[in-house]
Tab-separated table of C-alpha atoms in Angstrom:
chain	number	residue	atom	x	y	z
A	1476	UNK	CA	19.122	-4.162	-10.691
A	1477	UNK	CA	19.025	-7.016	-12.845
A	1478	UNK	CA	15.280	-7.048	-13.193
A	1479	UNK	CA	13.946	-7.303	-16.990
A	1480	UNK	CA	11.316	-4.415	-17.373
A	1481	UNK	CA	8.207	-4.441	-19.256
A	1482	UNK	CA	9.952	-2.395	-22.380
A	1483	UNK	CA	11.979	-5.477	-22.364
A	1484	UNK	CA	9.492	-8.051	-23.256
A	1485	UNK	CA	7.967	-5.807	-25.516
A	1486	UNK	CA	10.635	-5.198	-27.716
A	1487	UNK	CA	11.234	-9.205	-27.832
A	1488	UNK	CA	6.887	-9.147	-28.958
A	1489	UNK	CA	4.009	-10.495	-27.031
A	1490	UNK	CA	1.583	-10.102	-30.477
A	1491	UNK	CA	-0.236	-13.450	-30.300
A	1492	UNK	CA	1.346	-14.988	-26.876
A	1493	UNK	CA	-0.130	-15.226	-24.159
A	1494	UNK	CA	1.027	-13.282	-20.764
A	1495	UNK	CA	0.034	-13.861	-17.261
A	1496	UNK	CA	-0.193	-10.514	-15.379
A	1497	UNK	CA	-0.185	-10.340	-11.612
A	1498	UNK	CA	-1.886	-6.642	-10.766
A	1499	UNK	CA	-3.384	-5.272	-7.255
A	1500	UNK	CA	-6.476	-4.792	-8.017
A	1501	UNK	CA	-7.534	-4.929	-3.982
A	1502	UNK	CA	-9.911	-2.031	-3.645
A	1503	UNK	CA	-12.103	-0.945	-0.923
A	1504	UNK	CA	-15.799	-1.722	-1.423
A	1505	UNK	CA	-18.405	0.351	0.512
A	1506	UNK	CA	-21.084	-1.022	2.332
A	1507	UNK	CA	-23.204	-0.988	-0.947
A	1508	UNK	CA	-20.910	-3.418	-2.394
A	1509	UNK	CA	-18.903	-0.513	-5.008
A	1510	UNK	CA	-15.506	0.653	-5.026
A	1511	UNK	CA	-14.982	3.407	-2.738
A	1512	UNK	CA	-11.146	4.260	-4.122
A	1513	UNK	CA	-10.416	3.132	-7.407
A	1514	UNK	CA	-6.613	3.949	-7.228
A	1515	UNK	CA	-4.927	0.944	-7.383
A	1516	UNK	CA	-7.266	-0.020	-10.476
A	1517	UNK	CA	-5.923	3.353	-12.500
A	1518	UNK	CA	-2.409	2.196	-10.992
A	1519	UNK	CA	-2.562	-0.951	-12.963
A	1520	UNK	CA	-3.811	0.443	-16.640
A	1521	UNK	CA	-0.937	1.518	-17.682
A	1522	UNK	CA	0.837	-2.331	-18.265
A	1523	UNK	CA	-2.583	-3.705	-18.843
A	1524	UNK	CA	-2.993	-1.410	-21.596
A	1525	UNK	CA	0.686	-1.357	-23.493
A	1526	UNK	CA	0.145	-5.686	-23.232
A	1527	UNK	CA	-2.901	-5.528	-24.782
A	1528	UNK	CA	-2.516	-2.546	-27.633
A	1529	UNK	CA	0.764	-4.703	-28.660
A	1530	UNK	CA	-1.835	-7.768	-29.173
A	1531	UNK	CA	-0.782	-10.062	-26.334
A	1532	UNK	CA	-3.491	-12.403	-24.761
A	1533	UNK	CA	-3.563	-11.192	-21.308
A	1534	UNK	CA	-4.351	-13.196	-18.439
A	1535	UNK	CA	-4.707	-11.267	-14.545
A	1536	UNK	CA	-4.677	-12.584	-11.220
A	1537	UNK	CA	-5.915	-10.115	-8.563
A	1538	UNK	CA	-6.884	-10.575	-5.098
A	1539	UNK	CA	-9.533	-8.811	-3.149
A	1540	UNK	CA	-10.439	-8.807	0.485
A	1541	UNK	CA	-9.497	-11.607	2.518
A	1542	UNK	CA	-11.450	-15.016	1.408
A	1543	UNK	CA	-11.185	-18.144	3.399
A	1544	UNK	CA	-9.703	-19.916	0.563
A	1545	UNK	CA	-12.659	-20.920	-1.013
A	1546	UNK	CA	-14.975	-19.035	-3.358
A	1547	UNK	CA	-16.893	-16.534	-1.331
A	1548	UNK	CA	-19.460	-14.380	-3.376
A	1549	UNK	CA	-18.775	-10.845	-1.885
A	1550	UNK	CA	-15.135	-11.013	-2.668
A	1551	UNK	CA	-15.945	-11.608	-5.974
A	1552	UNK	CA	-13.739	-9.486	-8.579
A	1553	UNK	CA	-17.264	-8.677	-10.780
A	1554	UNK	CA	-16.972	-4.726	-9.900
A	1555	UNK	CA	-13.020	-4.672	-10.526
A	1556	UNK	CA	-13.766	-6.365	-14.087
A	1557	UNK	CA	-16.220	-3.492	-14.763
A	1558	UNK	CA	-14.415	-0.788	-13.179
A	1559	UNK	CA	-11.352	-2.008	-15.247
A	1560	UNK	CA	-13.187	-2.178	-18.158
A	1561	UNK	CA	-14.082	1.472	-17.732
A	1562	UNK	CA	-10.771	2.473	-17.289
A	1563	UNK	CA	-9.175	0.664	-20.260
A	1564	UNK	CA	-11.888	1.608	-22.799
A	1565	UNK	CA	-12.163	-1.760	-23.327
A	1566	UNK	CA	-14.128	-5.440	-22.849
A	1567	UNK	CA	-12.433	-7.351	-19.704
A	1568	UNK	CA	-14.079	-11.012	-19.213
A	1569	UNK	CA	-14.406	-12.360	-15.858
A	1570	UNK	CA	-13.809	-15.835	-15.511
A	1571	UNK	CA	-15.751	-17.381	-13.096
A	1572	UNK	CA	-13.429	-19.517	-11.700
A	1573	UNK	CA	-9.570	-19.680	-10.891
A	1574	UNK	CA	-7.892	-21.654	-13.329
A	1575	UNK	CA	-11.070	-24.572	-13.517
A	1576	UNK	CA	-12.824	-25.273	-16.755
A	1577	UNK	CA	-14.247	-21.611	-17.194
A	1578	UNK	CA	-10.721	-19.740	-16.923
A	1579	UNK	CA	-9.793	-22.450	-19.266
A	1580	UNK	CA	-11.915	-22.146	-21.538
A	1581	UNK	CA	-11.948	-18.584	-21.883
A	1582	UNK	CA	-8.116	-18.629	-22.286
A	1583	UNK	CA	-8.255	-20.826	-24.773
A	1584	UNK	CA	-10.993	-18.284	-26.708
A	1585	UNK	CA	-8.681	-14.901	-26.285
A	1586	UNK	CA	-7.730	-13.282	-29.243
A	1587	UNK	CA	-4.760	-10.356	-29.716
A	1588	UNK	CA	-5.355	-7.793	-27.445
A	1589	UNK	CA	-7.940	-9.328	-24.827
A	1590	UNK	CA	-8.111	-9.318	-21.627
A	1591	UNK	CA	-9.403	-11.819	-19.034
A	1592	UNK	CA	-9.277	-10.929	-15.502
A	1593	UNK	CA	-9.589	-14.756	-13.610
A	1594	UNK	CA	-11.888	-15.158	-10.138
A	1595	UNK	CA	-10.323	-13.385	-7.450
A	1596	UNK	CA	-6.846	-15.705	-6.574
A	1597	UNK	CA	-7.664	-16.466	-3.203
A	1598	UNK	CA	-10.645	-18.002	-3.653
A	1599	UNK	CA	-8.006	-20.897	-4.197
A	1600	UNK	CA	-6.601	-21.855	-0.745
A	1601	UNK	CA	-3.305	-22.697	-2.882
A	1602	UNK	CA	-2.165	-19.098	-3.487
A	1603	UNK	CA	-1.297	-18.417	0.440
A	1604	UNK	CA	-0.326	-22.033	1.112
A	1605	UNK	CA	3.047	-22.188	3.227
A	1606	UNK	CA	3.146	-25.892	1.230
A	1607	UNK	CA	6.035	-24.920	-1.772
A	1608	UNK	CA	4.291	-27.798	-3.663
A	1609	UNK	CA	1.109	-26.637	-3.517
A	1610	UNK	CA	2.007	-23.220	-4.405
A	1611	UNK	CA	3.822	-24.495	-7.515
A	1612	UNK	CA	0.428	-26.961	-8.629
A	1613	UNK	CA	-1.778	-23.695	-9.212
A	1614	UNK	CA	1.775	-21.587	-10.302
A	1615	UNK	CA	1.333	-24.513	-13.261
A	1616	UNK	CA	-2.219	-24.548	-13.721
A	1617	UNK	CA	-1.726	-20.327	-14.444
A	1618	UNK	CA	1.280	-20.950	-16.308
A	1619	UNK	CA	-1.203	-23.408	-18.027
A	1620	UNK	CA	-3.907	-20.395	-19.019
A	1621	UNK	CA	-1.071	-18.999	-20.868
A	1622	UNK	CA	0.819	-21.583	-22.878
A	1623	UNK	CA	4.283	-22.728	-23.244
A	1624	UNK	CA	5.833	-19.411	-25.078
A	1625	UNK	CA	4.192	-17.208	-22.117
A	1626	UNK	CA	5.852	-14.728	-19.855
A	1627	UNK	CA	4.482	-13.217	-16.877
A	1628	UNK	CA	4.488	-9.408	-15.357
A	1629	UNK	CA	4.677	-9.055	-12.043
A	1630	UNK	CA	2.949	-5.992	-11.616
A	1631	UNK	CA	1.081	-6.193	-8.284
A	1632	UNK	CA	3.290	-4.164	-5.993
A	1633	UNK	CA	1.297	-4.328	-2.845
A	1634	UNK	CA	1.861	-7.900	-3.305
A	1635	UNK	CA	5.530	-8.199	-3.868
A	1636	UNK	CA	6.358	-9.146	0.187
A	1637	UNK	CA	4.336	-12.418	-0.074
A	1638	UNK	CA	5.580	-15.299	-0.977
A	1639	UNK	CA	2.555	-16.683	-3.477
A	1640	UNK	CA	1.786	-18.296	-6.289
A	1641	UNK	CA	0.676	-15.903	-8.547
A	1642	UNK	CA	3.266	-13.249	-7.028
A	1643	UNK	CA	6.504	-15.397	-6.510
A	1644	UNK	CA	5.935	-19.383	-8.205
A	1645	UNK	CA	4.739	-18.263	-11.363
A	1646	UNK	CA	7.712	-15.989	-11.928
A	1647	UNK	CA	9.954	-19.635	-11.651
A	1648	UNK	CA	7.944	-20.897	-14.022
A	1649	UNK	CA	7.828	-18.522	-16.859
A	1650	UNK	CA	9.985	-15.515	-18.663
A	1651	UNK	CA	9.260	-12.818	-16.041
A	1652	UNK	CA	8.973	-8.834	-16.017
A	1653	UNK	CA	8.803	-6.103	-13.500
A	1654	UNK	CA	5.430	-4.278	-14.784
A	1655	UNK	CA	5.368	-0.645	-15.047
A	1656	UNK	CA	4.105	0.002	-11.658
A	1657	UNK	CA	6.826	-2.492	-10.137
A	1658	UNK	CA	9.475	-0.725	-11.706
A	1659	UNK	CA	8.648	2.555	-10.748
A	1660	UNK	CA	8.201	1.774	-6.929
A	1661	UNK	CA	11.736	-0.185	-6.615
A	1662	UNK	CA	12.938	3.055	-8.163
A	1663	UNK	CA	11.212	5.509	-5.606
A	1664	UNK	CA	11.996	3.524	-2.697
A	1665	UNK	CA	15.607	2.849	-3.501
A	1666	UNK	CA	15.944	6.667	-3.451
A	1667	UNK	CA	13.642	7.005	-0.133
A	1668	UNK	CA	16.180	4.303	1.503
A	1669	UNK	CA	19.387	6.234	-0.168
A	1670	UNK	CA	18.045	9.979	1.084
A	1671	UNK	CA	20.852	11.212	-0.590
A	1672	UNK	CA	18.634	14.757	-0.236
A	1673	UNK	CA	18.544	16.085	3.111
A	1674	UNK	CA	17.298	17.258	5.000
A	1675	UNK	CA	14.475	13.821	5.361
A	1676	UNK	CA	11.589	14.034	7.192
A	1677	UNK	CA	9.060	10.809	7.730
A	1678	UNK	CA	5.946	11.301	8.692
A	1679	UNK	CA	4.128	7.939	10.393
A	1680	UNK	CA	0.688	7.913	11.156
A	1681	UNK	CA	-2.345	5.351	12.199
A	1682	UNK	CA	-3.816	3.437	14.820
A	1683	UNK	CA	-0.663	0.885	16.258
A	1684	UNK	CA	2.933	1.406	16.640
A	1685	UNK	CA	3.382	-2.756	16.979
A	1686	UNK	CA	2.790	-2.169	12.889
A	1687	UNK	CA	4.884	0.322	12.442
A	1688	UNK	CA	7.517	-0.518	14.779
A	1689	UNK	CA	10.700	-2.223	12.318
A	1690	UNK	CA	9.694	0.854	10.336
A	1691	UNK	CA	10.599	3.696	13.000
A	1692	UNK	CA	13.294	1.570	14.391
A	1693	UNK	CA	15.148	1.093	10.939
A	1694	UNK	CA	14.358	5.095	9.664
A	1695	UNK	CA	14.912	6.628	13.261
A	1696	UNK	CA	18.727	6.368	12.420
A	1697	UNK	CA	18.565	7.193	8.916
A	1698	UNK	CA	15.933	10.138	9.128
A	1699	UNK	CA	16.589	13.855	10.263
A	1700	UNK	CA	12.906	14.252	11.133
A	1701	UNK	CA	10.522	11.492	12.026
A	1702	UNK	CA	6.902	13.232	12.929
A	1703	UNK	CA	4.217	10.786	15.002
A	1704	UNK	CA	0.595	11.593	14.454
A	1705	UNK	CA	-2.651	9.457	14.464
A	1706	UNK	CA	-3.679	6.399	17.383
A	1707	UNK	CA	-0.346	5.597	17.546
A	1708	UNK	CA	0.837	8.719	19.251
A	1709	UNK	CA	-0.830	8.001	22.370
A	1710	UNK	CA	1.431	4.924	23.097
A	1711	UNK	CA	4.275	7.283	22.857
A	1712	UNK	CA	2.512	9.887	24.866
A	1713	UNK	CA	1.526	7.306	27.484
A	1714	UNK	CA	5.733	6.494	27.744
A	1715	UNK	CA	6.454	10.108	28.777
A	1716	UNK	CA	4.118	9.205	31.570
A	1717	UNK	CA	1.302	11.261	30.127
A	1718	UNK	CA	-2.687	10.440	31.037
A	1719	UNK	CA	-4.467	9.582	27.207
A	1720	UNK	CA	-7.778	9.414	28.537
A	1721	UNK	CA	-9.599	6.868	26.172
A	1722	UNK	CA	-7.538	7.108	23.538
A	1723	UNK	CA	-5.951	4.369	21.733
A	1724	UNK	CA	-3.141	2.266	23.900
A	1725	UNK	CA	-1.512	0.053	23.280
A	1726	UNK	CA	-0.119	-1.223	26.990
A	1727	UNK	CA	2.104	-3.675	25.873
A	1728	UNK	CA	4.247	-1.066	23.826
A	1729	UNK	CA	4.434	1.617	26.291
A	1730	UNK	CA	8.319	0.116	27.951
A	1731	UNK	CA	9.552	-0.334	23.541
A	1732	UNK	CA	8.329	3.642	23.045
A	1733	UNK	CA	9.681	4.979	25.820
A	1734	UNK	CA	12.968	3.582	24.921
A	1735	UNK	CA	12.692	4.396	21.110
A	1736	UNK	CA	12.323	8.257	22.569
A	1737	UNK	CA	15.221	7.177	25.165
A	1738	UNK	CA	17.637	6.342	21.682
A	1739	UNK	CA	15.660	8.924	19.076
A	1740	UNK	CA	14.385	11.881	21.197
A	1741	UNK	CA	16.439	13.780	19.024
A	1742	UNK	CA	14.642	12.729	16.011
A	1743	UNK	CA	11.485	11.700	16.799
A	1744	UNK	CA	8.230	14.473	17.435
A	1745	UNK	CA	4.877	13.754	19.051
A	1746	UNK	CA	2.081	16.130	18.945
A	1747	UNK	CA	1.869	18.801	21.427
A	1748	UNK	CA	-2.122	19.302	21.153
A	1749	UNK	CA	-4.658	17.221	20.223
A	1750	UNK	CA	-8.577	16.861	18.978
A	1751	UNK	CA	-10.453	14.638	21.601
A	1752	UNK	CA	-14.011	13.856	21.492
A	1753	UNK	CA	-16.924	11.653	24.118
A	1754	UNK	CA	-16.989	8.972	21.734
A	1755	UNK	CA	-15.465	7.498	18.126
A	1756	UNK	CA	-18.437	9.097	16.046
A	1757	UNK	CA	-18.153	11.703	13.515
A	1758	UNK	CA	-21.046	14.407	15.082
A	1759	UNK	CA	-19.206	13.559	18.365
A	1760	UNK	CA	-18.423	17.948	19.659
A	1761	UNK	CA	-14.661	18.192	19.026
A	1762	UNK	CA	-12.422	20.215	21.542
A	1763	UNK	CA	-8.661	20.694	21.380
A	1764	UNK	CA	-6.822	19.781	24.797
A	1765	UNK	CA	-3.182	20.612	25.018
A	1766	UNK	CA	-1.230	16.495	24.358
A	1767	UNK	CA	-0.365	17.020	28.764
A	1768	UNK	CA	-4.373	17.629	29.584
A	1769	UNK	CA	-6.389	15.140	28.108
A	1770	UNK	CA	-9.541	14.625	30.056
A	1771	UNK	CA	-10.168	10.995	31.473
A	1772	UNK	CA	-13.323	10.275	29.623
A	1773	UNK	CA	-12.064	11.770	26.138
A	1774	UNK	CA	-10.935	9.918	23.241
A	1775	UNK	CA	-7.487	11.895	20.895
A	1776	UNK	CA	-9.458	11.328	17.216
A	1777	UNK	CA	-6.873	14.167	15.453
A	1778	UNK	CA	-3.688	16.072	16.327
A	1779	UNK	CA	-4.561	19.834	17.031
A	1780	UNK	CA	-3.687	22.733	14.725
A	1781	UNK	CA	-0.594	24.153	17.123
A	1782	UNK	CA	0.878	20.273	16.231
A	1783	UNK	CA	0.269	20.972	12.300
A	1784	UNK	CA	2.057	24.136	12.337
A	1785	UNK	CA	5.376	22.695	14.340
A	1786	UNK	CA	4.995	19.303	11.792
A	1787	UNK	CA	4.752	22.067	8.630
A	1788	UNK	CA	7.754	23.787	10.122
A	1789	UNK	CA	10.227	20.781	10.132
A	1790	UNK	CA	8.589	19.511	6.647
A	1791	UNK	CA	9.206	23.136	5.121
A	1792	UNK	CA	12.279	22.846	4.291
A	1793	UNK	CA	12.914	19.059	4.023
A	1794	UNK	CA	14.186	17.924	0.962
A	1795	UNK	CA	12.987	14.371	0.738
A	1796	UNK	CA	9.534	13.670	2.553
A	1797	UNK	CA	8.164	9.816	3.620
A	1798	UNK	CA	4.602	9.753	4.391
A	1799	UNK	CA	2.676	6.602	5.870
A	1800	UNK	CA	-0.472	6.874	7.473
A	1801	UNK	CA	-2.894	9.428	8.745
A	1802	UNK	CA	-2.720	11.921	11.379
A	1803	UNK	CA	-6.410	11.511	12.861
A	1804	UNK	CA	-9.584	9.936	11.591
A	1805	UNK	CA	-9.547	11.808	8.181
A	1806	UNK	CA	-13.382	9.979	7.010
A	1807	UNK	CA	-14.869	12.207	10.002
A	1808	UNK	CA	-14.606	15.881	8.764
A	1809	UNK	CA	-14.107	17.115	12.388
A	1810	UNK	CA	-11.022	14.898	12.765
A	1811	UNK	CA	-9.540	15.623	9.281
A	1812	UNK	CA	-7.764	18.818	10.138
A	1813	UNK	CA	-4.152	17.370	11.435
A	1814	UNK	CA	-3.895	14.897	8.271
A	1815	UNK	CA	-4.901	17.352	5.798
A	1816	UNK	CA	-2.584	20.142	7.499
A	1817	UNK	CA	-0.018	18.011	6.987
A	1818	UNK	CA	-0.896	16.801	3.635
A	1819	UNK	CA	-0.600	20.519	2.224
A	1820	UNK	CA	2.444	21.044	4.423
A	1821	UNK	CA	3.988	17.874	2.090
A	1822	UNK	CA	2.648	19.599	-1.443
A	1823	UNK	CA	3.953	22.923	-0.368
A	1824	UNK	CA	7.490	21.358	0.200
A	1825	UNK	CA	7.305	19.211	-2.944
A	1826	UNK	CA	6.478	22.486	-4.815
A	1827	UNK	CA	9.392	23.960	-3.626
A	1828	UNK	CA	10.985	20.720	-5.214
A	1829	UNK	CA	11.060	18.142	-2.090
A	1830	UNK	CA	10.667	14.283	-2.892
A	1831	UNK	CA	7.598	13.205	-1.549
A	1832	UNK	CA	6.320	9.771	-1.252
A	1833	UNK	CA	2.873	8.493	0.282
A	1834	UNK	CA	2.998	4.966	1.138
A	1835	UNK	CA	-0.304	3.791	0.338
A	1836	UNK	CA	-3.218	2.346	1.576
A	1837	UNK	CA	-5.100	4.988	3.911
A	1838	UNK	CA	-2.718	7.794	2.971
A	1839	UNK	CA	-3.333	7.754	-0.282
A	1840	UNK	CA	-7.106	7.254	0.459
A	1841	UNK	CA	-6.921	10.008	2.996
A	1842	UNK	CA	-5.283	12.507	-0.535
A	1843	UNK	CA	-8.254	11.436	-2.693
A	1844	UNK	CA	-10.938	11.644	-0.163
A	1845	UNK	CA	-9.921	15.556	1.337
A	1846	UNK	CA	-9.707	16.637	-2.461
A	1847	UNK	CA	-5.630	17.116	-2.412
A	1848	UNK	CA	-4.055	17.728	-5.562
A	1849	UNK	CA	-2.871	13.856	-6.043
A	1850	UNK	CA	0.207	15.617	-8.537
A	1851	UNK	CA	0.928	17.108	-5.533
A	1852	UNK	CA	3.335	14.428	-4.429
A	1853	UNK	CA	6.254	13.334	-6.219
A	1854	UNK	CA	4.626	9.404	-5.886
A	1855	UNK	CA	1.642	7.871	-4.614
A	1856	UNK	CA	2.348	4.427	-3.843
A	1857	UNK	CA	-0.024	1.632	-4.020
A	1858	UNK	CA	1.487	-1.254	-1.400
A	1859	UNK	CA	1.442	0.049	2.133
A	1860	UNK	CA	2.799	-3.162	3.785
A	1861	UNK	CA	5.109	-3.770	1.018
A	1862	UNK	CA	6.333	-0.053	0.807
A	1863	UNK	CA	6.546	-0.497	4.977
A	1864	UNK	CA	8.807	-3.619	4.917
A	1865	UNK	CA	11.489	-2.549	1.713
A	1866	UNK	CA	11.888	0.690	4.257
A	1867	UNK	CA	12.649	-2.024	7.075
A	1868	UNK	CA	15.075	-3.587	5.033
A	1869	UNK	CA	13.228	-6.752	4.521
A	1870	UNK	CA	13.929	-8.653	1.600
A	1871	UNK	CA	10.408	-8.736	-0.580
A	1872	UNK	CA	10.353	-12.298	-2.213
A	1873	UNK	CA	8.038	-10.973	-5.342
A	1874	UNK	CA	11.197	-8.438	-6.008
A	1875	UNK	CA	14.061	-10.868	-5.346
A	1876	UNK	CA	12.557	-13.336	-7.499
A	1877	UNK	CA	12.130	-11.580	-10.702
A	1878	UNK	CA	16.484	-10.760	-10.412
């Protein structure tokens, strides 16, 4: 790949420039307004911190949540800039704006080595615009918090399939860099698509197969292995003509599973037992109902434990291991059995030196919250959706843009 790494525009010096650093910094927040998983925050240290010990002026864009465009105050970024703080060991400012007259200002007042993280991007209805010329009048205005001899890192991998300002116009506009984290994910998913070590197993979990559809189409023929678990297995129960009770369906997919086990019934395996409950509620009583015999007023909340050992079989003795999603609903500790199971089926391959990826987002929530080992795995990745769509074969705009 022709991409220019972060090593590289170190070497050439950053002491005293300015650099504009796009990180994904989009945590959950619990109901009391603090970070529930700080992953992605550790995930994005590691750049912040070599920009910032070789005395650049470092500028971050960072989204959280999903603002209207406009500033909205609980999406502010005030507990990432804290959080990150922590992490760092060091001061990070929090503009209170964008790129108005506060990000400006405090630009303009960096010194070598600090940090300013600017108001969470989408608060600026530019960043998602589908107008290129909008996009590229806030691209400027960042490029403008840096100066003329910046450079920008893209290091904001969950961000990499949108085509944004911060993610993809900036990187027109300025020297650019693949970030540490970048780099490393291109890497691990270039060997997940090349599964040059076989046998390879991919395990696909939660709630709808419409979003993970491209996904099993494109790694059904490239997989030896694919396992089904979470809501989405019902759809694919319901197309063997199976009664789900009142689990999760999704009718309009039943006809595109049943001919996806048609094409891949050699590859593809669906749970053969499964946890069902009255209600979604975590001190709903749990009972396990062979996947053939589940009652009409029950709801499937987990895959059963006969389903975990035939899913640890098959990813025994795999040799390169893609995990997205979870297998039930891990936050209730009655349901949090199958994804666990499977979890420890994953470590106990990688141990026996399997390459194991977990594709983000509530997977990699699911390792941190059941107190798995998160070295474990062979990678954690932090971009679900952009992890999802590289494995589809989609071009990612934030990659492409940067060779």
């Amino acid at each position: 790949m022709g991409i220019k790494s972060l090593d590289d525009l170190l070497s050439e010096g950053v002491s005293g420039r300015g650099v504009l650093v796009r990180s994904d910094l989009n945590v959950p927040l619990g109901d009391d307004g603090n970070i529930s998983d700080p992953g992605r925050i550790i995930a994005s240290v590691p750049t912040l911190k070599a920009l910032s010990d070789a005395g650049a002026k470092v500028v971050v864009t960072a989204h959280l949540g999903r603002p209207k465009g406009e500033p909205d105050p609980k999406f502010s970024l005030a507990p990432v800039a804290a959080a990150l703080g922590e992490k760092l060991g060091r001061h990070v400012q929090l503009a209170g704006d964008v790129v108005g007259s506060d990000a400006l200002a405090r630009a303009e007042g960096l010194t070598d080595g600090d940090i300013l993280l600017l108001e969470n991007i989408r608060f600026d209805a530019r960043e998602t615009s589908k107008d290129d010329a909008e996009r590229t009048k806030l691209a400027k205005a960042l490029v403008e918090l840096v100066g003329d001899d910046g450079a920008f890192v893209s290091d904001g991998f969950g961000v990499v399939h949108r085509k944004q300002a911060s993610v993809y116009d900036v990187a027109a506009l300025l020297p650019h860099y693949a970030g540490t984290l970048v780099a490393t994910e291109v890497k691990v998913l270039e060997q997940l698509t090349g599964a040059d070590e076989r046998p390879y197993a991919v395990v696909l979990g939660g709630s709808k197969v419409s979003d993970k559809l491209a996904v099993i189409e494109n790694l059904a023929t490239k997989a030896d292995s694919l396992v089904i678990g979470g809501g989405m297995c019902f759809t694919f129960l319901a197309a063997q003509g199976l009664s789900v009770g009142g689990s999760l369906l999704e009718e309009g997919m039943i006809e595109t599973c049943r001919k996806l086990l048609d094409t891949y019934g050699d590859v593809l395996h669906l749970p053969v037992d499964i946890v069902v409950a009255d209600k979604f509620s975590a001190d709903s009583p749990a009972e396990t109902v062979a996947a053939d015999k589940i009652p009409d007023g029950k709801m499937g909340l987990d895959i059963g434990p006969e389903s975990v050992r035939r899913f640890s079989a098959l990813l025994s003795n795999a040799r390169t291991i893609f995990w997205n999603g979870p297998m039930g609903v891990f936050e209730f500790p009655a349901f949090a059995a199958g994804t666990k199971g499977v979890a420890e089926a994953i470590i106990g391959a990688t141990g026996k030196g399997a390459f194991s990826v977990v594709g983000g987002g509530d997977s990699a929530a699911a390792v941190r919250q059941l107190g798995l080992p998160e070295d474990g795995f062979s990678h954690i990745s932090t971009g679900g959706g952009a992890s999802l769509e590289y494995l589809e074969g989609k071009e990612l705009p934030g990659i492409n843009v940067l060779n």
